[in-house]
Tab-separated table of N, CA, C and O in Angstrom:
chain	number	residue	atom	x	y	z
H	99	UNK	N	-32.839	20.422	17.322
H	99	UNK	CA	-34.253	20.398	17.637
H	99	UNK	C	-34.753	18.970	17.508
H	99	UNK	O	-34.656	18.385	16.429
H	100	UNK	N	-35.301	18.377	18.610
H	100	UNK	CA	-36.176	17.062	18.551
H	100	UNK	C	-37.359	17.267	17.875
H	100	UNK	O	-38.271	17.947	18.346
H	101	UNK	N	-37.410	16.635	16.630
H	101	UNK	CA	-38.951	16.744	15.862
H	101	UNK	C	-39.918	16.168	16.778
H	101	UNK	O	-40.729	16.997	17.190
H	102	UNK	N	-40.122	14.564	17.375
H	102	UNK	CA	-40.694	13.883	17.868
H	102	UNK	C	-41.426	15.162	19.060
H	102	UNK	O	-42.585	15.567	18.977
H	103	UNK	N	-40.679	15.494	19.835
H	103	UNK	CA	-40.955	16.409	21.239
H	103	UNK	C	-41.746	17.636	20.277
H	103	UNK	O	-42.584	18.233	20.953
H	104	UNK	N	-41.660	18.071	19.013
H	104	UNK	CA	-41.931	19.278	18.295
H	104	UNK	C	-43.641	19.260	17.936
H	104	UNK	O	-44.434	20.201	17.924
H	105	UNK	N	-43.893	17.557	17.608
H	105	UNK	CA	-45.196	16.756	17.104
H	105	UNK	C	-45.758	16.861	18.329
H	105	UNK	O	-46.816	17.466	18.498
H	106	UNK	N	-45.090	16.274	19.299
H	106	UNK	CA	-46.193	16.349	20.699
H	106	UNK	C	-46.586	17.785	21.284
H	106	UNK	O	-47.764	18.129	21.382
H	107	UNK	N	-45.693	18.465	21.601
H	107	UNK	CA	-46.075	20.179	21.503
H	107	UNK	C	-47.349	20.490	20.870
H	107	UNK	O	-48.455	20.795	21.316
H	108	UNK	N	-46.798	20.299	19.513
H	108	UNK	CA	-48.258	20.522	18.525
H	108	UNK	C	-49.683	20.091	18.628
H	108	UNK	O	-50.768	20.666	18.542
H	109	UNK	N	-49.202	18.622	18.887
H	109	UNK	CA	-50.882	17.725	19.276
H	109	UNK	C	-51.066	18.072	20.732
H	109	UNK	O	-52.184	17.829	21.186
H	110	UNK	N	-50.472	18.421	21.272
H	110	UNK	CA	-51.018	18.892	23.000
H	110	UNK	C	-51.706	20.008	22.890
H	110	UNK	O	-52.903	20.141	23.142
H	111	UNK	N	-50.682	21.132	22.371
H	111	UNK	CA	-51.073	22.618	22.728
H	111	UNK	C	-52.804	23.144	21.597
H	111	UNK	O	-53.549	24.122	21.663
H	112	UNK	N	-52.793	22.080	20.823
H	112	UNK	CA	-53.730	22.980	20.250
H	112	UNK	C	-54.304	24.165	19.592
H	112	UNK	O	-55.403	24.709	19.485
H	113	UNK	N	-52.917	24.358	19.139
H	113	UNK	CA	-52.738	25.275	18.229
H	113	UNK	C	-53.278	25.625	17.111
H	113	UNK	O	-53.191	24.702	16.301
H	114	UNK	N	-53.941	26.788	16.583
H	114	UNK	CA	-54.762	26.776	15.581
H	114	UNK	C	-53.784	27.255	14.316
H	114	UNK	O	-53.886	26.959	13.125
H	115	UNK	N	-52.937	27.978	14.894
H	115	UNK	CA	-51.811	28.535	13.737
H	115	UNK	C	-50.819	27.945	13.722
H	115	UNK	O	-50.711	27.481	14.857
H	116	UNK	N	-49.847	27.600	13.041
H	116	UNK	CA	-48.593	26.556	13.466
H	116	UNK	C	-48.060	27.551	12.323
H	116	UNK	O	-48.782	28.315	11.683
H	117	UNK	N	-46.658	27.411	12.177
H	117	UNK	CA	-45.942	28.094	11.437
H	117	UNK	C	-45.112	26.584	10.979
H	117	UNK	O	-44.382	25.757	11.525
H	118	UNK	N	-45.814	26.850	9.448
H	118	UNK	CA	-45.534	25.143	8.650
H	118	UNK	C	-43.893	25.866	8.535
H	118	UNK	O	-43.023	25.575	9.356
H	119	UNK	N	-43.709	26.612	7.652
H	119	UNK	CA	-42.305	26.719	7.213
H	119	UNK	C	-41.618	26.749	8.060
H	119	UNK	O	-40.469	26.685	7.621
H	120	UNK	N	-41.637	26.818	9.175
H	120	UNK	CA	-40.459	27.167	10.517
H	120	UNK	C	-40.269	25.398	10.711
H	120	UNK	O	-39.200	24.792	10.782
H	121	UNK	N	-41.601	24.847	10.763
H	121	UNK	CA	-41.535	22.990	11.196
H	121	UNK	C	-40.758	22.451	9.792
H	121	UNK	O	-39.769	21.750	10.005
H	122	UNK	N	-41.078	22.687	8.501
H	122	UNK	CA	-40.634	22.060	7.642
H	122	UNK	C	-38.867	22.290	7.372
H	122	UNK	O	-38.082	21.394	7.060
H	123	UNK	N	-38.612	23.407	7.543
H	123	UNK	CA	-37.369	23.795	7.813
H	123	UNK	C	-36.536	23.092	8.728
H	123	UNK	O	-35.405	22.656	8.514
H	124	UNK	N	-37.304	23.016	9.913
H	124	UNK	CA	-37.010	22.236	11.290
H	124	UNK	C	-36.057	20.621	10.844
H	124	UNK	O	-34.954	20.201	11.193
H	125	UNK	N	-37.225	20.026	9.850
H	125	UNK	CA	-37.768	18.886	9.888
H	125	UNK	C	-36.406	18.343	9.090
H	125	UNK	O	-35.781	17.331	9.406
H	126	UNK	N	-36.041	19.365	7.831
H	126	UNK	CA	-34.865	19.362	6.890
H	126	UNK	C	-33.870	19.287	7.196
H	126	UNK	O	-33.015	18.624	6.607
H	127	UNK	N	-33.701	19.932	8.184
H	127	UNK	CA	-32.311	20.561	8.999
H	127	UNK	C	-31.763	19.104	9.664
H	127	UNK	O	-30.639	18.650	9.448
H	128	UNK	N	-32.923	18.380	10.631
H	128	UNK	CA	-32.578	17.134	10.993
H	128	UNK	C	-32.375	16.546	10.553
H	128	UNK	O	-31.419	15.883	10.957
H	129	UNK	N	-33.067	16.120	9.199
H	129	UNK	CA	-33.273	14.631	8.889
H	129	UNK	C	-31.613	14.639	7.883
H	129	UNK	O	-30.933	13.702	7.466
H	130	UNK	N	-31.398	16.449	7.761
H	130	UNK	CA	-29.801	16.117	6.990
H	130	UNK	C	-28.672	15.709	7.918
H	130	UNK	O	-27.770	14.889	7.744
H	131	UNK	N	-29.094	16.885	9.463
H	131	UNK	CA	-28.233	16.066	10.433
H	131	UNK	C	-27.963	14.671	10.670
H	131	UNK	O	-26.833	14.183	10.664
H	132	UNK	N	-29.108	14.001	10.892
H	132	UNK	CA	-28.921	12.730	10.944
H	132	UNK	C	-28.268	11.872	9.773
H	132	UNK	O	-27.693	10.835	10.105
H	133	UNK	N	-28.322	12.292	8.162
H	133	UNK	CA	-27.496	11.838	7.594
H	133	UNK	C	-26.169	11.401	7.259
H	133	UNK	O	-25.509	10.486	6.766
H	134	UNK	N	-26.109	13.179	8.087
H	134	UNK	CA	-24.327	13.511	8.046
H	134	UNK	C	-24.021	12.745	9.186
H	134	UNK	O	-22.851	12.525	9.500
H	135	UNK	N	-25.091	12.273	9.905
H	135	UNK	CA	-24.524	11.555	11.770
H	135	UNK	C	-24.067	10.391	10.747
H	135	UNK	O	-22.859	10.200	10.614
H	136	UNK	N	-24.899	9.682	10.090
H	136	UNK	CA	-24.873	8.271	9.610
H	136	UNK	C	-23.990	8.040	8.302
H	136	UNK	O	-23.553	6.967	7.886
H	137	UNK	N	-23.860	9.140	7.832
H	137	UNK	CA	-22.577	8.557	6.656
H	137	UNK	C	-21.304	9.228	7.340
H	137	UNK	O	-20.298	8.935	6.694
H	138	UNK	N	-21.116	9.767	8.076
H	138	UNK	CA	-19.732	9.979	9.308
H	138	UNK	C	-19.334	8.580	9.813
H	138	UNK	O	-18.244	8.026	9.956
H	139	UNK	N	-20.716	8.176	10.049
H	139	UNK	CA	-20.256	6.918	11.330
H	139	UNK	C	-19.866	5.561	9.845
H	139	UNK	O	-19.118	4.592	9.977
H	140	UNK	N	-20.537	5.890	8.739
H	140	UNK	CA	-20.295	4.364	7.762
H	140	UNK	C	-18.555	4.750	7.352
H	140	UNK	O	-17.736	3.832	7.304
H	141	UNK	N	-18.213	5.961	7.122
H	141	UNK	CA	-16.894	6.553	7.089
H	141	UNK	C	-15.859	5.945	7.697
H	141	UNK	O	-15.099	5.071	7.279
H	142	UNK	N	-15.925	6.643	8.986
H	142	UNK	CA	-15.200	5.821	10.104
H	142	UNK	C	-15.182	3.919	10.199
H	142	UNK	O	-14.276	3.124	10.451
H	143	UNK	N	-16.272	3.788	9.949
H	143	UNK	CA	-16.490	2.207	10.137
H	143	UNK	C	-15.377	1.505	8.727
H	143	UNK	O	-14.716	0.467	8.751
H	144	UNK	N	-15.520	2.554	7.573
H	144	UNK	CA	-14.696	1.837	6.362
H	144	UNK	C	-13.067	2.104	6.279
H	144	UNK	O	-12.186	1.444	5.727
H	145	UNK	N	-13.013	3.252	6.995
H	145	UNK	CA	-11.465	3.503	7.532
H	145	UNK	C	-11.012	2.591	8.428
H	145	UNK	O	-9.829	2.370	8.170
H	146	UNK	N	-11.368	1.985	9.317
H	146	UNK	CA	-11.069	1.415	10.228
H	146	UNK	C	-11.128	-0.176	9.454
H	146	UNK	O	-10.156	-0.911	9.281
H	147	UNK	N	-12.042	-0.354	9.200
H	147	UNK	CA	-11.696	-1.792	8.197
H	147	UNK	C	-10.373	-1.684	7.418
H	147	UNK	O	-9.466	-2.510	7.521
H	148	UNK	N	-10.335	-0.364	6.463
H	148	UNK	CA	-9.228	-0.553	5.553
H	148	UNK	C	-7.914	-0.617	6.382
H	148	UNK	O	-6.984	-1.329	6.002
H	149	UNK	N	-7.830	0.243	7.688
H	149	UNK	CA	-6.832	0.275	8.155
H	149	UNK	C	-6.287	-1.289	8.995
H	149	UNK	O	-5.163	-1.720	9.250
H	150	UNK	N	-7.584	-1.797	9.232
H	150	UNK	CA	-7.176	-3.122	9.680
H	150	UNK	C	-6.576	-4.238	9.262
H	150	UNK	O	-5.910	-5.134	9.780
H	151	UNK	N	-7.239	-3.786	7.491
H	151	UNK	CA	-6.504	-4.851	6.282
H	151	UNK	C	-5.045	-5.104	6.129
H	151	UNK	O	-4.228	-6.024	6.095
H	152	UNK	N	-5.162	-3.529	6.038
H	152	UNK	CA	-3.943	-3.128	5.440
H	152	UNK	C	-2.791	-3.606	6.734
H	152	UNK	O	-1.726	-4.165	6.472
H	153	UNK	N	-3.139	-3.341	7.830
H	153	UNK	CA	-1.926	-3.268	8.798
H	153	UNK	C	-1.729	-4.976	8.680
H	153	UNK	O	-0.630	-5.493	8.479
H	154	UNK	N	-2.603	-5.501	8.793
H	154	UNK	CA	-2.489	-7.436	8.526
H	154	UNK	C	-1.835	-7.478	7.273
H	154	UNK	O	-0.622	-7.669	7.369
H	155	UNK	N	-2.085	-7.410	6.629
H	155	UNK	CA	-1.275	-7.187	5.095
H	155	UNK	C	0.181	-6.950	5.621
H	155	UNK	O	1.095	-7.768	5.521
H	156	UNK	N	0.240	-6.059	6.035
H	156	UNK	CA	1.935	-5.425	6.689
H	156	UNK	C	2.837	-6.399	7.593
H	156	UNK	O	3.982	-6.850	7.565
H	157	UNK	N	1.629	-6.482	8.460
H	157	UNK	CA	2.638	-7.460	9.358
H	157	UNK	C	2.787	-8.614	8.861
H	157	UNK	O	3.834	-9.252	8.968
H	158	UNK	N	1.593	-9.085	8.163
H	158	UNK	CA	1.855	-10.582	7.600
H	158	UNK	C	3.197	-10.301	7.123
H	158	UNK	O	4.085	-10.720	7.865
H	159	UNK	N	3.618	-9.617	5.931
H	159	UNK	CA	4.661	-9.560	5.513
H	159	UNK	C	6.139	-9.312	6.148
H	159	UNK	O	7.072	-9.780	5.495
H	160	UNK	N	6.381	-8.779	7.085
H	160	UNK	CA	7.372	-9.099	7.839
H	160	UNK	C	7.770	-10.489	8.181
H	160	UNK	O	7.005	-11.451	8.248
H	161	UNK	N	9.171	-10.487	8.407
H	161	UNK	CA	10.411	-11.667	8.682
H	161	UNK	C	11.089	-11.452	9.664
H	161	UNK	O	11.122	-10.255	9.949
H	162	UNK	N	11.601	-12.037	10.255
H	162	UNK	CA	12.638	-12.569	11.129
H	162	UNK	C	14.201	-13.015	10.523
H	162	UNK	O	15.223	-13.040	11.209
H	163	UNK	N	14.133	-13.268	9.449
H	163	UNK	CA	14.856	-13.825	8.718
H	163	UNK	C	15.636	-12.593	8.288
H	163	UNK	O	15.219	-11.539	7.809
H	164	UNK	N	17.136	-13.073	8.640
H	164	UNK	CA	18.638	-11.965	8.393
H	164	UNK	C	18.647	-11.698	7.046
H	164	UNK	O	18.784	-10.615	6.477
H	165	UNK	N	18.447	-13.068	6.483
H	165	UNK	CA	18.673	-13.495	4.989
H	165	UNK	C	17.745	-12.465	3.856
H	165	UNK	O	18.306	-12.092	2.826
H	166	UNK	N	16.620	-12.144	4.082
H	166	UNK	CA	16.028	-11.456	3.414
H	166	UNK	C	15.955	-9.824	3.536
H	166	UNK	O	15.324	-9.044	2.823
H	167	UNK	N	16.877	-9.527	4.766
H	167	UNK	CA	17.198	-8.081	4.602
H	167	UNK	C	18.098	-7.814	4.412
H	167	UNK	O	18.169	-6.589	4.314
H	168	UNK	N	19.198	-8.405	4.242
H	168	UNK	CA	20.601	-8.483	3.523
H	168	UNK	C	20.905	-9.174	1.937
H	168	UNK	O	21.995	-9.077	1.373
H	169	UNK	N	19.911	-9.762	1.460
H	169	UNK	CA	19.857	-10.173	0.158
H	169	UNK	C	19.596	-8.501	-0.583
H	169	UNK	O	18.771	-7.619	-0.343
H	170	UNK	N	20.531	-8.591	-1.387
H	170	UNK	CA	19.940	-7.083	-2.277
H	170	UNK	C	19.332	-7.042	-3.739
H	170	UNK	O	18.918	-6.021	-4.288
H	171	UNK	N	19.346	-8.489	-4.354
H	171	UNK	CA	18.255	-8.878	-5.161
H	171	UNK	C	17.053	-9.314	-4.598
H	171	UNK	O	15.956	-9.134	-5.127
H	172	UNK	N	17.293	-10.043	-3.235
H	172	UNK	CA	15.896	-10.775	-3.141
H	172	UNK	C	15.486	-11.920	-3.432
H	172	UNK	O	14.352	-12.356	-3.237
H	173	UNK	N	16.921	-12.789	-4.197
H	173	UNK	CA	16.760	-14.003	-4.853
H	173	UNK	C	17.445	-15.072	-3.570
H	173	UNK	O	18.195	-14.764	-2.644
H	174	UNK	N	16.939	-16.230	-3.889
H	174	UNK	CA	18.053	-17.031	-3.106
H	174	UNK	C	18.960	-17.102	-3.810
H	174	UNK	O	18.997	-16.818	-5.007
H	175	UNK	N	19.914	-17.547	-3.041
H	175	UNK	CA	21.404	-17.819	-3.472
H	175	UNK	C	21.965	-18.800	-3.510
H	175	UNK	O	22.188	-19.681	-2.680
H	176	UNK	N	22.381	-18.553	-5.219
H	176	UNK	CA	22.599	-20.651	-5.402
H	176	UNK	C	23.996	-20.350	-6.003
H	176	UNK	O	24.484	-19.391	-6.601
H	177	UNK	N	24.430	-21.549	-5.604
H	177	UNK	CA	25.432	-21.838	-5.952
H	177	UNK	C	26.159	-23.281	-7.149
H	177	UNK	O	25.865	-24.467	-7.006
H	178	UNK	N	26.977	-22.812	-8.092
H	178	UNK	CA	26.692	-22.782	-9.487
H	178	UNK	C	27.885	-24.084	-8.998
H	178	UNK	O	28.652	-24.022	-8.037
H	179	UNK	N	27.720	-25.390	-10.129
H	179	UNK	CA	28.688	-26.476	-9.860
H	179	UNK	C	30.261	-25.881	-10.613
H	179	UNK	O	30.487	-24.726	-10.972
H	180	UNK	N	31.052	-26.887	-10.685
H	180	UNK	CA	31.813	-26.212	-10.770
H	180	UNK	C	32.353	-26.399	-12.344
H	180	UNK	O	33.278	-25.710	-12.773
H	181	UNK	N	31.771	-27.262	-13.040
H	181	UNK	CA	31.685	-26.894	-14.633
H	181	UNK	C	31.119	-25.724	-14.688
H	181	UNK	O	31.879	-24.863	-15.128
H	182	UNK	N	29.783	-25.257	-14.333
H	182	UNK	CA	29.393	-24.283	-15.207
H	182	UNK	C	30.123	-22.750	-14.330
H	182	UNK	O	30.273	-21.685	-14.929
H	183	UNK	N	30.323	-22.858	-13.545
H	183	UNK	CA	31.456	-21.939	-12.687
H	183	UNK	C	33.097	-21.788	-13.635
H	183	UNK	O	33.593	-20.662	-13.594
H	184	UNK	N	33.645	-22.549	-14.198
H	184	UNK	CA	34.592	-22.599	-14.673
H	184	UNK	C	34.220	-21.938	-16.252
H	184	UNK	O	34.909	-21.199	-16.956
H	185	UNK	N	33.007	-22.454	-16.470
H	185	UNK	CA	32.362	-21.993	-17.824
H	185	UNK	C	32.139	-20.730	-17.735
H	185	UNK	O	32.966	-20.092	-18.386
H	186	UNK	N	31.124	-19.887	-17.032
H	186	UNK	CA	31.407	-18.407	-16.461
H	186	UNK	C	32.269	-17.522	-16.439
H	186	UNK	O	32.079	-16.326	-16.660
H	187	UNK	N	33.572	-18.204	-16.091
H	187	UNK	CA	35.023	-17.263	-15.650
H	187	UNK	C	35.472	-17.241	-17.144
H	187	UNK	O	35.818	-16.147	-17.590
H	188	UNK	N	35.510	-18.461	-18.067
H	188	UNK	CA	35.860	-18.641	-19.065
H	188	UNK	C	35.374	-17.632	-20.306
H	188	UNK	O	36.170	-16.946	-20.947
H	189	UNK	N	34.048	-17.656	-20.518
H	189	UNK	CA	33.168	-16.515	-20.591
H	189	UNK	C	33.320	-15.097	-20.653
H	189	UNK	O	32.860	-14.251	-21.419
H	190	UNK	N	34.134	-15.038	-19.584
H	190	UNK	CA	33.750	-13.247	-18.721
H	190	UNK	C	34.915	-13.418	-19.298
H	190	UNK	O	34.942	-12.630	-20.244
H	191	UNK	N	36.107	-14.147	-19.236
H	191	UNK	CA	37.113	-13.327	-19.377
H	191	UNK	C	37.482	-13.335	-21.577
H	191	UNK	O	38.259	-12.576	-22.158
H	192	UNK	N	36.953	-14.002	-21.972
H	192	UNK	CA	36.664	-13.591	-23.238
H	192	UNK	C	35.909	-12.313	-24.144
H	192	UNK	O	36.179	-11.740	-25.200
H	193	UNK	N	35.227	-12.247	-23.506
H	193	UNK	CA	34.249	-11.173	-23.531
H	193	UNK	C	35.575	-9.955	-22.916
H	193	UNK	O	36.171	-9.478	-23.881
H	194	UNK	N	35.877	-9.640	-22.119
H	194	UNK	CA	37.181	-9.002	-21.571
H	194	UNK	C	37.747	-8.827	-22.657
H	194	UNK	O	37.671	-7.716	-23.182
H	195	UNK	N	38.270	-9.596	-23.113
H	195	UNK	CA	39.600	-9.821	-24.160
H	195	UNK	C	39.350	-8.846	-25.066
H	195	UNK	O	39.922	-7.786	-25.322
H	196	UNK	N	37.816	-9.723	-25.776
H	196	UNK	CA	37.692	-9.338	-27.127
H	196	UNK	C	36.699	-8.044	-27.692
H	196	UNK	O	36.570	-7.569	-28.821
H	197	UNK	N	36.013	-7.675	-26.278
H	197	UNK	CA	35.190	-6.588	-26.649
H	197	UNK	C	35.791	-5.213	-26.696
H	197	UNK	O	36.711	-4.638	-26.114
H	198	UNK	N	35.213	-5.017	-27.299
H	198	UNK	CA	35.416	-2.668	-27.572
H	198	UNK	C	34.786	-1.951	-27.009
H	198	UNK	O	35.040	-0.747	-27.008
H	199	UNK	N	33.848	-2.438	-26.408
H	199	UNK	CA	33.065	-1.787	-25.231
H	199	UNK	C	33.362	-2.161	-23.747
H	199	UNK	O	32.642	-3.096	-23.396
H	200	UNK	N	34.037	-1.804	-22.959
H	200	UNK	CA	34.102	-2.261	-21.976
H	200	UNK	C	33.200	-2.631	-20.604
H	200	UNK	O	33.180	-3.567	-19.805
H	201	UNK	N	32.359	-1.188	-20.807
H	201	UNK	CA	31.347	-0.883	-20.263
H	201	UNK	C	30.213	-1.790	-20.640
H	201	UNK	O	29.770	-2.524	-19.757
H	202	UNK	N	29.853	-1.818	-21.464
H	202	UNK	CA	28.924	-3.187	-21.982
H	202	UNK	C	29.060	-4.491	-21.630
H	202	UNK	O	28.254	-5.371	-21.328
H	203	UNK	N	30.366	-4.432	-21.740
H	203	UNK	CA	30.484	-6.162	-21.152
H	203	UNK	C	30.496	-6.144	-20.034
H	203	UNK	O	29.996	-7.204	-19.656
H	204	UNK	N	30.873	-5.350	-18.943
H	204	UNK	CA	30.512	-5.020	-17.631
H	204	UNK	C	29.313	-5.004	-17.097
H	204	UNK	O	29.399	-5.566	-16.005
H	205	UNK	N	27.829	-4.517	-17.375
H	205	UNK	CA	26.818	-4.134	-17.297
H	205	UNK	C	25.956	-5.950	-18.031
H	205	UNK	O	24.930	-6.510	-17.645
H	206	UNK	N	26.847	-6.317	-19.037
H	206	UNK	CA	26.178	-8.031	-19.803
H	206	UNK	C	26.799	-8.721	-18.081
H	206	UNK	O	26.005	-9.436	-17.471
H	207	UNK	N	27.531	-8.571	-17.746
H	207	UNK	CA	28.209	-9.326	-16.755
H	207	UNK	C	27.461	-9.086	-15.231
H	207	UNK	O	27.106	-9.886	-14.365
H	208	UNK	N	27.423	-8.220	-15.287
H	208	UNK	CA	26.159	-7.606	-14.000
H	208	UNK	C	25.042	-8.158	-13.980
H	208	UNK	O	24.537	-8.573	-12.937
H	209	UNK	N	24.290	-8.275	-15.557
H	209	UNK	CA	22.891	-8.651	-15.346
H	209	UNK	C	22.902	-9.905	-15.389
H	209	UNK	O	21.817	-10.477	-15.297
H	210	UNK	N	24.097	-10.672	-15.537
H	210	UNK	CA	24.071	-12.492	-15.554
H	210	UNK	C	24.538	-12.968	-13.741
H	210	UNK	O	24.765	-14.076	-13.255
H	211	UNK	N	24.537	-12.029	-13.320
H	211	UNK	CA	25.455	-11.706	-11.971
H	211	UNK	C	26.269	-12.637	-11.317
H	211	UNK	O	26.290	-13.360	-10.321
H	212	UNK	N	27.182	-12.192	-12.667
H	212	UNK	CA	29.096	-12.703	-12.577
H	212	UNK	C	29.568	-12.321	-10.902
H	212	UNK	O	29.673	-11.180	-10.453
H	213	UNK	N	29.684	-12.943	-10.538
H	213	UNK	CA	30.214	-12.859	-8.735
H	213	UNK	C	31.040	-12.034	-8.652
H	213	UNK	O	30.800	-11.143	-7.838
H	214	UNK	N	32.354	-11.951	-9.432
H	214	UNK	CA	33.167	-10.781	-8.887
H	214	UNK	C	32.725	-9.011	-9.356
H	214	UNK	O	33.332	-7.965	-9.125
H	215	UNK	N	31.156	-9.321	-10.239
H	215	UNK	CA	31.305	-8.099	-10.875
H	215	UNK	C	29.978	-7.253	-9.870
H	215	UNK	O	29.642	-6.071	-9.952
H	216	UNK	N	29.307	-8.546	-8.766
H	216	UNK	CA	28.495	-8.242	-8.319
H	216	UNK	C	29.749	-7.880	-6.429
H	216	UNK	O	29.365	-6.887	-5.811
H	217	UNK	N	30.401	-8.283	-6.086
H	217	UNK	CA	31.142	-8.476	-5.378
H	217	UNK	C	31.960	-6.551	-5.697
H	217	UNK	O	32.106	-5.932	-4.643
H	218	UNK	N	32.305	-5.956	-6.702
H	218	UNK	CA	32.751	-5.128	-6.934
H	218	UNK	C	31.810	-4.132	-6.892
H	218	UNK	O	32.232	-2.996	-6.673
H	219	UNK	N	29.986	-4.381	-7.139
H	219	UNK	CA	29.275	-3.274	-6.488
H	219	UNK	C	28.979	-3.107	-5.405
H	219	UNK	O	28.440	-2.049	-5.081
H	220	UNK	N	29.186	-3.911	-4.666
H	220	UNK	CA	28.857	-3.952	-3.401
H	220	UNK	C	29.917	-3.573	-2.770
H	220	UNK	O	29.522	-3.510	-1.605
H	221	UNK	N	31.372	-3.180	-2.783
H	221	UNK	CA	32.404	-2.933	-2.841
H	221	UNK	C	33.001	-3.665	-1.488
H	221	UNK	O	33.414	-3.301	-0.387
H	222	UNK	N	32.752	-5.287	-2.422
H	222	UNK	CA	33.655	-6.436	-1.562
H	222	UNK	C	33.080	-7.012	-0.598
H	222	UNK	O	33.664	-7.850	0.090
H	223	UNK	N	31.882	-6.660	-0.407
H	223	UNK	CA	30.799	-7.259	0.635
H	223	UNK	C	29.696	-8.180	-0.240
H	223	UNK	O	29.113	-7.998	-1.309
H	224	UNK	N	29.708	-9.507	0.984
H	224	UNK	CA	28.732	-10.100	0.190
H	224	UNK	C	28.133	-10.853	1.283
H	224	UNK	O	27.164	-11.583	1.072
């Protein structure tokens, strides 16, 4: 129902009786319609922002780069001179020798990521 067209009716026709509760009812009914028109449309308007963020967010983050979808830490990859490389092997294989846990020193050796022990989860791929 158009209120505006409802007011002019009224002031034209000259009506001596009007039926208030039927207009005030009228009047409610719209002015909630139009709310629900206008927080629908701010809705949509904030979905569409978030979705715009977010997808820039996304793509920003994409690569081209081989290197970062085949890295399975995520770290670059450096490579150790060859003192402290010799120091490492020296290391690991002591720890070998002398521990009672085997599993432990396996898992100490993993998280320092001893090459052949990272080379053996990956099973020989690197």
């Amino acid at each position: 129902m158009n209120i505006e067209k409802e007011l002019k009716n009224i002031i034209q026709s000259r009506v001596q009786i009007i039926d208030e509760d039927n207009f005030i009812n009228n009047l409610h009914l719209e002015r909630k319609h139009r709310h629900a028109k206008k927080i629908s449309f701010m809705n949509g308007v904030s979905a569409a922002a978030f979705l715009a963020i977010f997808g820039f967010a996304s793509i920003s983050q994409l690569t081209d780069d081989f290197t970062v979808y085949a890295s399975n830490d995520l770290q670059a990859f450096e490579v150790m001179d060859t003192e402290t490389e010799a120091y490492v092997y020296d290391l690991a294989s002591y720890l070998v020798d002398t521990t009672d846990d085997i599993w432990e020193t396996i898992i100490f050796l993993d998280e320092i990521q001893f090459e052949p022990i990272i080379a053996m989860n990956n099973r020989g791929v690197e």
